[in-house]
Amino acid sequence: MAPKDLLLALVVIGVWGMNFVVILVGLDGVPPMLLGALRFTLVAFPAVLLIRRPQVPWRWLVAYGGTISLGQFAFLFYAMANGMPAGLASLVLQSQAFFSMLFAAVLLGERVKPVNLAGLLVAAAGLAVIGRGGDGTMTMLGLGLTLAASAMWALGNIVTKKIGRVDLVGLIVWGNLIPPLPFLGLSLWLEGPQQIAEALRHIGSHTLLALGYLAFVATLLGYGLWSRLLQRYPTGMVAPFSLLVPVVGLSSAVWLLDERLTSAQWGGALLVMLGLGLNVFGVRLWKLFSGEDKSEVKG
């Protein structure tokens, strides 16, 4: 990878890793469903007026926006508003890689190699350790909702794969026309008109800065740069950088929020990272040790 693109990849990882701290800052002034409505309104407007709609049927735009945006962040925001620490959220959300693998096997008929299953089992053991080894600061509700968020992200990955090659920035902008109204409906139902009005009446500069970061930096800039890298390099070269997101997430939460994990949770986090590493690099290792690479060369 060219040095300039390597730098861009690290910028994206830093932006996405810090995203979880910023979410907590936003939730400090705005309830979770209202935060989602405001975030995705800013993502879609005015960008939708400047970026051409991708040549994708509306049903797929609805499916994309309903899973990777509405579903993922409704669960994630609610999780972090109900006891899920920012650092652990950045780690647990990466279990989307395993949900994606399982959904692809069931819905697309893709083959799952033993090494990927090994990675799944190692990461699942790490999540179990994290769940049982807490000191009361993380709730099981928060953990469960974050896992649900990762499952919705994975479904969005399947939708993206079914859509095929398309302008990813256009897909993000037009797909994010879908979440604002459902988020607003959820906010009216779960948070109520009075809480919405109170939050908007007293919205502070820190909340506005958080919204700007979530909409323009984490979403438009982050996904825009990531899509550029995916277009220029093989997925296998770009995807491993995502393993650094929880490293930045955990570090920034410790540094900026003074979050503290128990020794058991650190051990669980290492197991999850090991499982993710096996999932990302496992196919290469499998081919190396199973002899598939040699057979391909002979063929």
PDB file of C-alpha atoms in Angstrom:
ATOM      1  CA  MET A   1       0.000   0.000   0.000  1.00  0.00           C
ATOM      2  CA  ALA A   2       1.306   3.423  -0.923  1.00  0.00           C
ATOM      3  CA  PRO A   3       2.404   5.532   2.094  1.00  0.00           C
ATOM      4  CA  LYS A   4      -0.337   8.102   1.406  1.00  0.00           C
ATOM      5  CA  ASP A   5      -3.037   5.419   1.397  1.00  0.00           C
ATOM      6  CA  LEU A   6      -1.552   3.776   4.480  1.00  0.00           C
ATOM      7  CA  LEU A   7      -1.891   7.125   6.238  1.00  0.00           C
ATOM      8  CA  LEU A   8      -5.520   7.404   5.072  1.00  0.00           C
ATOM      9  CA  ALA A   9      -6.242   3.913   6.445  1.00  0.00           C
ATOM     10  CA  LEU A  10      -4.810   4.909   9.826  1.00  0.00           C
ATOM     11  CA  VAL A  11      -6.885   8.120   9.782  1.00  0.00           C
ATOM     12  CA  VAL A  12     -10.053   6.061   9.244  1.00  0.00           C
ATOM     13  CA  ILE A  13      -9.130   3.677  12.082  1.00  0.00           C
ATOM     14  CA  GLY A  14      -8.476   6.625  14.404  1.00  0.00           C
ATOM     15  CA  VAL A  15     -11.767   8.279  13.434  1.00  0.00           C
ATOM     16  CA  TRP A  16     -13.789   5.081  13.935  1.00  0.00           C
ATOM     17  CA  GLY A  17     -12.006   4.192  17.173  1.00  0.00           C
ATOM     18  CA  MET A  18     -12.764   7.612  18.680  1.00  0.00           C
ATOM     19  CA  ASN A  19     -16.366   7.307  17.487  1.00  0.00           C
ATOM     20  CA  PHE A  20     -17.432   5.456  20.644  1.00  0.00           C
ATOM     21  CA  VAL A  21     -16.171   8.132  23.016  1.00  0.00           C
ATOM     22  CA  VAL A  22     -17.985  10.755  20.923  1.00  0.00           C
ATOM     23  CA  ILE A  23     -21.223   8.742  21.077  1.00  0.00           C
ATOM     24  CA  LEU A  24     -21.130   8.913  24.887  1.00  0.00           C
ATOM     25  CA  VAL A  25     -20.547  12.673  24.674  1.00  0.00           C
ATOM     26  CA  GLY A  26     -23.611  12.976  22.437  1.00  0.00           C
ATOM     27  CA  LEU A  27     -25.711  10.780  24.716  1.00  0.00           C
ATOM     28  CA  ASP A  28     -24.839  13.051  27.627  1.00  0.00           C
ATOM     29  CA  GLY A  29     -27.082  15.740  26.126  1.00  0.00           C
ATOM     30  CA  VAL A  30     -29.530  13.899  23.862  1.00  0.00           C
ATOM     31  CA  PRO A  31     -31.460  10.625  24.370  1.00  0.00           C
ATOM     32  CA  PRO A  32     -30.341   7.734  22.125  1.00  0.00           C
ATOM     33  CA  MET A  33     -33.156   7.570  19.555  1.00  0.00           C
ATOM     34  CA  LEU A  34     -33.186  11.342  19.098  1.00  0.00           C
ATOM     35  CA  LEU A  35     -29.405  11.230  18.669  1.00  0.00           C
ATOM     36  CA  GLY A  36     -29.899   8.705  15.866  1.00  0.00           C
ATOM     37  CA  ALA A  37     -32.533  10.856  14.159  1.00  0.00           C
ATOM     38  CA  LEU A  38     -30.308  13.937  14.263  1.00  0.00           C
ATOM     39  CA  ARG A  39     -27.185  12.087  13.158  1.00  0.00           C
ATOM     40  CA  PHE A  40     -28.674  10.510  10.057  1.00  0.00           C
ATOM     41  CA  THR A  41     -30.554  13.645   9.090  1.00  0.00           C
ATOM     42  CA  LEU A  42     -27.204  15.420   8.986  1.00  0.00           C
ATOM     43  CA  VAL A  43     -25.659  12.540   7.007  1.00  0.00           C
ATOM     44  CA  ALA A  44     -28.393  12.637   4.354  1.00  0.00           C
ATOM     45  CA  PHE A  45     -28.950  16.397   4.080  1.00  0.00           C
ATOM     46  CA  PRO A  46     -27.676  18.325   2.218  1.00  0.00           C
ATOM     47  CA  ALA A  47     -25.432  15.575   0.759  1.00  0.00           C
ATOM     48  CA  VAL A  48     -28.393  13.907  -0.965  1.00  0.00           C
ATOM     49  CA  LEU A  49     -28.828  17.077  -3.032  1.00  0.00           C
ATOM     50  CA  LEU A  50     -25.206  16.943  -4.208  1.00  0.00           C
ATOM     51  CA  ILE A  51     -24.567  13.211  -4.736  1.00  0.00           C
ATOM     52  CA  ARG A  52     -26.340  11.222  -7.443  1.00  0.00           C
ATOM     53  CA  ARG A  53     -28.466   8.274  -6.341  1.00  0.00           C
ATOM     54  CA  PRO A  54     -26.690   5.002  -7.099  1.00  0.00           C
ATOM     55  CA  GLN A  55     -28.322   2.704  -9.649  1.00  0.00           C
ATOM     56  CA  VAL A  56     -29.855   0.535  -6.942  1.00  0.00           C
ATOM     57  CA  PRO A  57     -33.560  -0.372  -6.542  1.00  0.00           C
ATOM     58  CA  TRP A  58     -35.249   1.393  -3.650  1.00  0.00           C
ATOM     59  CA  ARG A  59     -35.913  -1.921  -1.881  1.00  0.00           C
ATOM     60  CA  TRP A  60     -32.157  -2.429  -1.524  1.00  0.00           C
ATOM     61  CA  LEU A  61     -31.626   1.139  -0.318  1.00  0.00           C
ATOM     62  CA  VAL A  62     -34.318   0.513   2.311  1.00  0.00           C
ATOM     63  CA  ALA A  63     -32.687  -2.784   3.282  1.00  0.00           C
ATOM     64  CA  TYR A  64     -29.268  -1.122   3.553  1.00  0.00           C
ATOM     65  CA  GLY A  65     -30.481   1.865   5.566  1.00  0.00           C
ATOM     66  CA  GLY A  66     -32.686  -0.314   7.765  1.00  0.00           C
ATOM     67  CA  THR A  67     -29.893  -2.666   8.795  1.00  0.00           C
ATOM     68  CA  ILE A  68     -26.468  -1.068   8.749  1.00  0.00           C
ATOM     69  CA  SER A  69     -27.734   2.372   9.841  1.00  0.00           C
ATOM     70  CA  LEU A  70     -31.088   2.156  11.652  1.00  0.00           C
ATOM     71  CA  GLY A  71     -30.751  -1.307  13.165  1.00  0.00           C
ATOM     72  CA  GLN A  72     -27.093  -1.127  14.081  1.00  0.00           C
ATOM     73  CA  PHE A  73     -27.130   2.299  15.684  1.00  0.00           C
ATOM     74  CA  ALA A  74     -30.526   2.018  17.360  1.00  0.00           C
ATOM     75  CA  PHE A  75     -29.183  -0.979  19.285  1.00  0.00           C
ATOM     76  CA  LEU A  76     -25.721   0.535  19.815  1.00  0.00           C
ATOM     77  CA  PHE A  77     -26.930   3.942  21.047  1.00  0.00           C
ATOM     78  CA  TYR A  78     -29.447   2.298  23.379  1.00  0.00           C
ATOM     79  CA  ALA A  79     -26.753  -0.089  24.646  1.00  0.00           C
ATOM     80  CA  MET A  80     -24.351   2.735  25.435  1.00  0.00           C
ATOM     81  CA  ALA A  81     -27.133   4.690  27.130  1.00  0.00           C
ATOM     82  CA  ASN A  82     -27.780   1.627  29.308  1.00  0.00           C
ATOM     83  CA  GLY A  83     -24.447   0.612  30.719  1.00  0.00           C
ATOM     84  CA  MET A  84     -22.197  -0.421  27.811  1.00  0.00           C
ATOM     85  CA  PRO A  85     -18.758   1.223  28.194  1.00  0.00           C
ATOM     86  CA  ALA A  86     -17.330   2.899  25.100  1.00  0.00           C
ATOM     87  CA  GLY A  87     -14.151   0.825  24.975  1.00  0.00           C
ATOM     88  CA  LEU A  88     -15.903  -2.521  25.252  1.00  0.00           C
ATOM     89  CA  ALA A  89     -18.547  -1.403  22.741  1.00  0.00           C
ATOM     90  CA  SER A  90     -15.796  -0.792  20.169  1.00  0.00           C
ATOM     91  CA  LEU A  91     -14.559  -4.341  20.743  1.00  0.00           C
ATOM     92  CA  VAL A  92     -17.839  -6.254  20.966  1.00  0.00           C
ATOM     93  CA  LEU A  93     -19.214  -4.551  17.853  1.00  0.00           C
ATOM     94  CA  GLN A  94     -16.438  -6.192  15.833  1.00  0.00           C
ATOM     95  CA  SER A  95     -18.195  -9.526  16.334  1.00  0.00           C
ATOM     96  CA  GLN A  96     -20.067  -8.453  13.187  1.00  0.00           C
ATOM     97  CA  ALA A  97     -17.304 -10.329  11.360  1.00  0.00           C
ATOM     98  CA  PHE A  98     -18.591 -13.625  12.765  1.00  0.00           C
ATOM     99  CA  PHE A  99     -22.252 -12.778  12.246  1.00  0.00           C
ATOM    100  CA  SER A 100     -21.371 -11.873   8.654  1.00  0.00           C
ATOM    101  CA  MET A 101     -19.678 -15.245   8.210  1.00  0.00           C
ATOM    102  CA  LEU A 102     -22.682 -17.139   9.594  1.00  0.00           C
ATOM    103  CA  PHE A 103     -25.258 -15.115   7.642  1.00  0.00           C
ATOM    104  CA  ALA A 104     -23.251 -15.572   4.444  1.00  0.00           C
ATOM    105  CA  ALA A 105     -23.191 -19.334   5.027  1.00  0.00           C
ATOM    106  CA  VAL A 106     -26.962 -19.506   5.642  1.00  0.00           C
ATOM    107  CA  LEU A 107     -28.212 -16.914   3.145  1.00  0.00           C
ATOM    108  CA  LEU A 108     -25.591 -17.049   0.402  1.00  0.00           C
ATOM    109  CA  GLY A 109     -24.361 -20.617   0.719  1.00  0.00           C
ATOM    110  CA  GLU A 110     -20.762 -19.569   1.325  1.00  0.00           C
ATOM    111  CA  ARG A 111     -18.392 -22.153   2.757  1.00  0.00           C
ATOM    112  CA  VAL A 112     -17.089 -21.710   6.307  1.00  0.00           C
ATOM    113  CA  LYS A 113     -13.601 -23.081   6.883  1.00  0.00           C
ATOM    114  CA  PRO A 114     -12.639 -24.771  10.174  1.00  0.00           C
ATOM    115  CA  VAL A 115     -10.174 -22.014  11.024  1.00  0.00           C
ATOM    116  CA  ASN A 116     -13.007 -19.444  10.830  1.00  0.00           C
ATOM    117  CA  LEU A 117     -15.089 -21.558  13.196  1.00  0.00           C
ATOM    118  CA  ALA A 118     -12.078 -21.733  15.513  1.00  0.00           C
ATOM    119  CA  GLY A 119     -11.886 -17.943  15.471  1.00  0.00           C
ATOM    120  CA  LEU A 120     -15.599 -17.744  16.240  1.00  0.00           C
ATOM    121  CA  LEU A 121     -15.277 -20.084  19.236  1.00  0.00           C
ATOM    122  CA  VAL A 122     -12.256 -18.207  20.612  1.00  0.00           C
ATOM    123  CA  ALA A 123     -14.038 -14.848  20.290  1.00  0.00           C
ATOM    124  CA  ALA A 124     -17.233 -16.273  21.827  1.00  0.00           C
ATOM    125  CA  ALA A 125     -15.189 -17.487  24.794  1.00  0.00           C
ATOM    126  CA  GLY A 126     -13.732 -13.990  25.110  1.00  0.00           C
ATOM    127  CA  LEU A 127     -17.219 -12.429  25.100  1.00  0.00           C
ATOM    128  CA  ALA A 128     -18.317 -14.883  27.794  1.00  0.00           C
ATOM    129  CA  VAL A 129     -15.331 -13.896  29.927  1.00  0.00           C
ATOM    130  CA  ILE A 130     -16.115 -10.202  29.400  1.00  0.00           C
ATOM    131  CA  GLY A 131     -19.740 -10.766  30.411  1.00  0.00           C
ATOM    132  CA  ARG A 132     -18.892 -12.692  33.577  1.00  0.00           C
ATOM    133  CA  GLY A 133     -15.779 -10.786  34.587  1.00  0.00           C
ATOM    134  CA  GLY A 134     -17.161  -7.294  35.019  1.00  0.00           C
ATOM    135  CA  ASP A 135     -17.229  -5.118  38.106  1.00  0.00           C
ATOM    136  CA  GLY A 136     -20.814  -3.915  37.680  1.00  0.00           C
ATOM    137  CA  THR A 137     -20.066  -0.977  35.371  1.00  0.00           C
ATOM    138  CA  MET A 138     -21.144  -2.968  32.299  1.00  0.00           C
ATOM    139  CA  THR A 139     -24.702  -4.281  32.182  1.00  0.00           C
ATOM    140  CA  MET A 140     -25.779  -7.514  30.488  1.00  0.00           C
ATOM    141  CA  LEU A 141     -28.486  -5.471  28.744  1.00  0.00           C
ATOM    142  CA  GLY A 142     -25.787  -3.258  27.239  1.00  0.00           C
ATOM    143  CA  LEU A 143     -23.750  -6.282  26.146  1.00  0.00           C
ATOM    144  CA  GLY A 144     -26.774  -7.987  24.574  1.00  0.00           C
ATOM    145  CA  LEU A 145     -27.841  -4.853  22.709  1.00  0.00           C
ATOM    146  CA  THR A 146     -24.296  -4.347  21.376  1.00  0.00           C
ATOM    147  CA  LEU A 147     -24.297  -7.920  20.057  1.00  0.00           C
ATOM    148  CA  ALA A 148     -27.657  -7.167  18.411  1.00  0.00           C
ATOM    149  CA  ALA A 149     -26.073  -4.069  16.836  1.00  0.00           C
ATOM    150  CA  SER A 150     -23.232  -6.172  15.450  1.00  0.00           C
ATOM    151  CA  ALA A 151     -25.771  -8.636  13.989  1.00  0.00           C
ATOM    152  CA  MET A 152     -27.552  -5.773  12.212  1.00  0.00           C
ATOM    153  CA  TRP A 153     -24.227  -4.527  10.847  1.00  0.00           C
ATOM    154  CA  ALA A 154     -23.590  -8.039   9.541  1.00  0.00           C
ATOM    155  CA  LEU A 155     -26.987  -8.134   7.822  1.00  0.00           C
ATOM    156  CA  GLY A 156     -26.087  -4.816   6.231  1.00  0.00           C
ATOM    157  CA  ASN A 157     -22.881  -6.416   4.942  1.00  0.00           C
ATOM    158  CA  ILE A 158     -24.958  -9.147   3.287  1.00  0.00           C
ATOM    159  CA  VAL A 159     -27.215  -6.502   1.718  1.00  0.00           C
ATOM    160  CA  THR A 160     -24.137  -4.649   0.446  1.00  0.00           C
ATOM    161  CA  LYS A 161     -22.810  -7.860  -1.068  1.00  0.00           C
ATOM    162  CA  LYS A 162     -26.135  -8.521  -2.802  1.00  0.00           C
ATOM    163  CA  ILE A 163     -26.155  -4.978  -4.193  1.00  0.00           C
ATOM    164  CA  GLY A 164     -22.745  -5.561  -5.778  1.00  0.00           C
ATOM    165  CA  ARG A 165     -20.317  -2.995  -7.143  1.00  0.00           C
ATOM    166  CA  VAL A 166     -21.729   0.489  -6.718  1.00  0.00           C
ATOM    167  CA  ASP A 167     -20.621   3.962  -5.619  1.00  0.00           C
ATOM    168  CA  LEU A 168     -20.333   3.356  -1.880  1.00  0.00           C
ATOM    169  CA  VAL A 169     -20.523   7.044  -0.930  1.00  0.00           C
ATOM    170  CA  GLY A 170     -23.754   7.380  -2.897  1.00  0.00           C
ATOM    171  CA  LEU A 171     -25.075   4.230  -1.242  1.00  0.00           C
ATOM    172  CA  ILE A 172     -24.253   5.596   2.222  1.00  0.00           C
ATOM    173  CA  VAL A 173     -25.856   8.988   1.579  1.00  0.00           C
ATOM    174  CA  TRP A 174     -29.022   7.721  -0.118  1.00  0.00           C
ATOM    175  CA  GLY A 175     -29.336   4.712   2.192  1.00  0.00           C
ATOM    176  CA  ASN A 176     -29.269   7.092   5.127  1.00  0.00           C
ATOM    177  CA  LEU A 177     -32.450   8.756   3.910  1.00  0.00           C
ATOM    178  CA  ILE A 178     -34.170   5.757   5.520  1.00  0.00           C
ATOM    179  CA  PRO A 179     -33.235   6.019   9.256  1.00  0.00           C
ATOM    180  CA  PRO A 180     -34.286   9.568  10.312  1.00  0.00           C
ATOM    181  CA  LEU A 181     -38.088   9.071  10.349  1.00  0.00           C
ATOM    182  CA  PRO A 182     -38.001   5.615  12.039  1.00  0.00           C
ATOM    183  CA  PHE A 183     -35.539   7.002  14.594  1.00  0.00           C
ATOM    184  CA  LEU A 184     -37.880   9.922  15.243  1.00  0.00           C
ATOM    185  CA  GLY A 185     -40.801   7.507  15.640  1.00  0.00           C
ATOM    186  CA  LEU A 186     -38.788   5.422  18.106  1.00  0.00           C
ATOM    187  CA  SER A 187     -37.855   8.599  19.966  1.00  0.00           C
ATOM    188  CA  LEU A 188     -41.498   9.665  20.265  1.00  0.00           C
ATOM    189  CA  TRP A 189     -42.432   6.188  21.496  1.00  0.00           C
ATOM    190  CA  LEU A 190     -39.538   5.475  23.883  1.00  0.00           C
ATOM    191  CA  GLU A 191     -38.496   8.972  24.963  1.00  0.00           C
ATOM    192  CA  GLY A 192     -41.653  11.029  24.518  1.00  0.00           C
ATOM    193  CA  PRO A 193     -42.340  14.525  23.152  1.00  0.00           C
ATOM    194  CA  GLN A 194     -41.486  16.199  26.450  1.00  0.00           C
ATOM    195  CA  GLN A 195     -37.989  14.689  26.654  1.00  0.00           C
ATOM    196  CA  ILE A 196     -37.375  15.477  22.975  1.00  0.00           C
ATOM    197  CA  ALA A 197     -38.404  19.111  23.428  1.00  0.00           C
ATOM    198  CA  GLU A 198     -36.330  19.427  26.605  1.00  0.00           C
ATOM    199  CA  ALA A 199     -33.241  17.973  24.925  1.00  0.00           C
ATOM    200  CA  LEU A 200     -33.557  20.251  21.878  1.00  0.00           C
ATOM    201  CA  ARG A 201     -34.237  23.298  24.050  1.00  0.00           C
ATOM    202  CA  HIS A 202     -31.052  22.767  26.070  1.00  0.00           C
ATOM    203  CA  ILE A 203     -28.803  21.303  23.391  1.00  0.00           C
ATOM    204  CA  GLY A 204     -25.239  22.334  24.111  1.00  0.00           C
ATOM    205  CA  SER A 205     -22.130  22.968  22.049  1.00  0.00           C
ATOM    206  CA  HIS A 206     -20.610  19.621  23.079  1.00  0.00           C
ATOM    207  CA  THR A 207     -23.685  17.814  21.714  1.00  0.00           C
ATOM    208  CA  LEU A 208     -23.548  19.761  18.443  1.00  0.00           C
ATOM    209  CA  LEU A 209     -19.852  18.964  18.064  1.00  0.00           C
ATOM    210  CA  ALA A 210     -20.560  15.288  18.757  1.00  0.00           C
ATOM    211  CA  LEU A 211     -23.313  15.265  16.113  1.00  0.00           C
ATOM    212  CA  GLY A 212     -21.005  16.930  13.612  1.00  0.00           C
ATOM    213  CA  TYR A 213     -18.325  14.331  14.283  1.00  0.00           C
ATOM    214  CA  LEU A 214     -20.729  11.376  14.023  1.00  0.00           C
ATOM    215  CA  ALA A 215     -22.341  12.612  10.806  1.00  0.00           C
ATOM    216  CA  PHE A 216     -19.543  14.255   8.844  1.00  0.00           C
ATOM    217  CA  VAL A 217     -16.330  12.737  10.206  1.00  0.00           C
ATOM    218  CA  ALA A 218     -17.207   9.175  11.264  1.00  0.00           C
ATOM    219  CA  THR A 219     -19.794   8.539   8.534  1.00  0.00           C
ATOM    220  CA  LEU A 220     -19.120  10.626   5.407  1.00  0.00           C
ATOM    221  CA  LEU A 221     -15.346  11.055   5.764  1.00  0.00           C
ATOM    222  CA  GLY A 222     -14.685   7.643   7.317  1.00  0.00           C
ATOM    223  CA  TYR A 223     -16.747   5.582   4.896  1.00  0.00           C
ATOM    224  CA  GLY A 224     -15.691   7.742   1.958  1.00  0.00           C
ATOM    225  CA  LEU A 225     -11.997   7.098   2.595  1.00  0.00           C
ATOM    226  CA  TRP A 226     -12.640   3.420   3.350  1.00  0.00           C
ATOM    227  CA  SER A 227     -14.525   2.944   0.068  1.00  0.00           C
ATOM    228  CA  ARG A 228     -11.654   4.620  -1.788  1.00  0.00           C
ATOM    229  CA  LEU A 229      -9.191   2.157  -0.270  1.00  0.00           C
ATOM    230  CA  LEU A 230     -11.444  -0.798  -1.134  1.00  0.00           C
ATOM    231  CA  GLN A 231     -11.609   0.393  -4.726  1.00  0.00           C
ATOM    232  CA  ARG A 232      -7.821   0.708  -5.028  1.00  0.00           C
ATOM    233  CA  TYR A 233      -6.677  -2.394  -3.136  1.00  0.00           C
ATOM    234  CA  PRO A 234      -7.825  -5.999  -2.562  1.00  0.00           C
ATOM    235  CA  THR A 235     -10.252  -6.436   0.339  1.00  0.00           C
ATOM    236  CA  GLY A 236      -7.770  -8.755   2.048  1.00  0.00           C
ATOM    237  CA  MET A 237      -5.242  -5.924   2.219  1.00  0.00           C
ATOM    238  CA  VAL A 238      -7.690  -3.349   3.602  1.00  0.00           C
ATOM    239  CA  ALA A 239      -9.887  -5.396   5.972  1.00  0.00           C
ATOM    240  CA  PRO A 240      -7.162  -6.253   8.547  1.00  0.00           C
ATOM    241  CA  PHE A 241      -6.898  -2.562   9.464  1.00  0.00           C
ATOM    242  CA  SER A 242     -10.330  -2.871  11.116  1.00  0.00           C
ATOM    243  CA  LEU A 243      -8.653  -4.937  13.848  1.00  0.00           C
ATOM    244  CA  LEU A 244      -7.110  -1.681  15.073  1.00  0.00           C
ATOM    245  CA  VAL A 245     -10.509  -0.037  15.714  1.00  0.00           C
ATOM    246  CA  PRO A 246     -11.046  -1.657  19.155  1.00  0.00           C
ATOM    247  CA  VAL A 247      -7.409  -0.913  20.054  1.00  0.00           C
ATOM    248  CA  VAL A 248      -8.062   2.794  19.474  1.00  0.00           C
ATOM    249  CA  GLY A 249     -11.515   2.498  21.077  1.00  0.00           C
ATOM    250  CA  LEU A 250     -10.258   0.876  24.262  1.00  0.00           C
ATOM    251  CA  SER A 251      -7.254   3.230  24.517  1.00  0.00           C
ATOM    252  CA  SER A 252      -9.268   6.399  23.969  1.00  0.00           C
ATOM    253  CA  ALA A 253     -11.897   5.299  26.502  1.00  0.00           C
ATOM    254  CA  VAL A 254      -9.210   4.704  29.126  1.00  0.00           C
ATOM    255  CA  TRP A 255      -7.469   7.977  28.326  1.00  0.00           C
ATOM    256  CA  LEU A 256     -10.448  10.305  27.847  1.00  0.00           C
ATOM    257  CA  LEU A 257     -13.207   8.699  29.943  1.00  0.00           C
ATOM    258  CA  ASP A 258     -11.089   7.007  32.612  1.00  0.00           C
ATOM    259  CA  GLU A 259     -12.805   3.699  31.890  1.00  0.00           C
ATOM    260  CA  ARG A 260     -11.251   0.758  33.688  1.00  0.00           C
ATOM    261  CA  LEU A 261     -11.557  -2.889  32.746  1.00  0.00           C
ATOM    262  CA  THR A 262     -11.088  -5.726  35.190  1.00  0.00           C
ATOM    263  CA  SER A 263      -8.207  -8.131  34.591  1.00  0.00           C
ATOM    264  CA  ALA A 264     -10.772 -10.731  33.460  1.00  0.00           C
ATOM    265  CA  GLN A 265     -12.227  -8.287  30.921  1.00  0.00           C
ATOM    266  CA  TRP A 266      -8.769  -7.532  29.553  1.00  0.00           C
ATOM    267  CA  GLY A 267      -8.240 -11.278  29.182  1.00  0.00           C
ATOM    268  CA  GLY A 268     -11.586 -11.579  27.398  1.00  0.00           C
ATOM    269  CA  ALA A 269     -10.671  -8.662  25.142  1.00  0.00           C
ATOM    270  CA  LEU A 270      -7.443 -10.408  24.141  1.00  0.00           C
ATOM    271  CA  LEU A 271      -9.391 -13.569  23.318  1.00  0.00           C
ATOM    272  CA  VAL A 272     -11.813 -11.598  21.150  1.00  0.00           C
ATOM    273  CA  MET A 273      -8.912  -9.945  19.324  1.00  0.00           C
ATOM    274  CA  LEU A 274      -7.287 -13.360  18.823  1.00  0.00           C
ATOM    275  CA  GLY A 275     -10.551 -14.715  17.418  1.00  0.00           C
ATOM    276  CA  LEU A 276     -10.893 -11.740  15.077  1.00  0.00           C
ATOM    277  CA  GLY A 277      -7.310 -12.220  13.941  1.00  0.00           C
ATOM    278  CA  LEU A 278      -7.978 -15.883  13.169  1.00  0.00           C
ATOM    279  CA  ASN A 279     -11.073 -14.867  11.187  1.00  0.00           C
ATOM    280  CA  VAL A 280      -9.214 -12.254   9.125  1.00  0.00           C
ATOM    281  CA  PHE A 281      -6.002 -14.195   8.502  1.00  0.00           C
ATOM    282  CA  GLY A 282      -7.412 -17.687   8.949  1.00  0.00           C
ATOM    283  CA  VAL A 283      -8.125 -18.403   5.284  1.00  0.00           C
ATOM    284  CA  ARG A 284      -4.507 -17.692   4.376  1.00  0.00           C
ATOM    285  CA  LEU A 285      -3.291 -19.915   7.193  1.00  0.00           C
ATOM    286  CA  TRP A 286      -5.740 -22.639   6.180  1.00  0.00           C
ATOM    287  CA  LYS A 287      -4.514 -22.581   2.590  1.00  0.00           C
ATOM    288  CA  LEU A 288      -0.908 -22.626   3.736  1.00  0.00           C
ATOM    289  CA  PHE A 289      -1.248 -25.620   6.056  1.00  0.00           C
ATOM    290  CA  SER A 290      -3.827 -27.547   4.003  1.00  0.00           C
ATOM    291  CA  GLY A 291      -1.746 -27.348   0.837  1.00  0.00           C
ATOM    292  CA  GLU A 292      -4.406 -25.495  -1.183  1.00  0.00           C
ATOM    293  CA  ASP A 293      -1.862 -22.910  -2.273  1.00  0.00           C
ATOM    294  CA  LYS A 294       0.348 -25.657  -3.720  1.00  0.00           C
ATOM    295  CA  SER A 295      -2.548 -27.289  -5.536  1.00  0.00           C
ATOM    296  CA  GLU A 296      -3.542 -23.942  -7.056  1.00  0.00           C
ATOM    297  CA  VAL A 297       0.032 -23.418  -8.274  1.00  0.00           C
ATOM    298  CA  LYS A 298       0.133 -26.910  -9.847  1.00  0.00           C
ATOM    299  CA  GLY A 299      -3.228 -26.317 -11.496  1.00  0.00           C
TER     300      GLY A 299
END
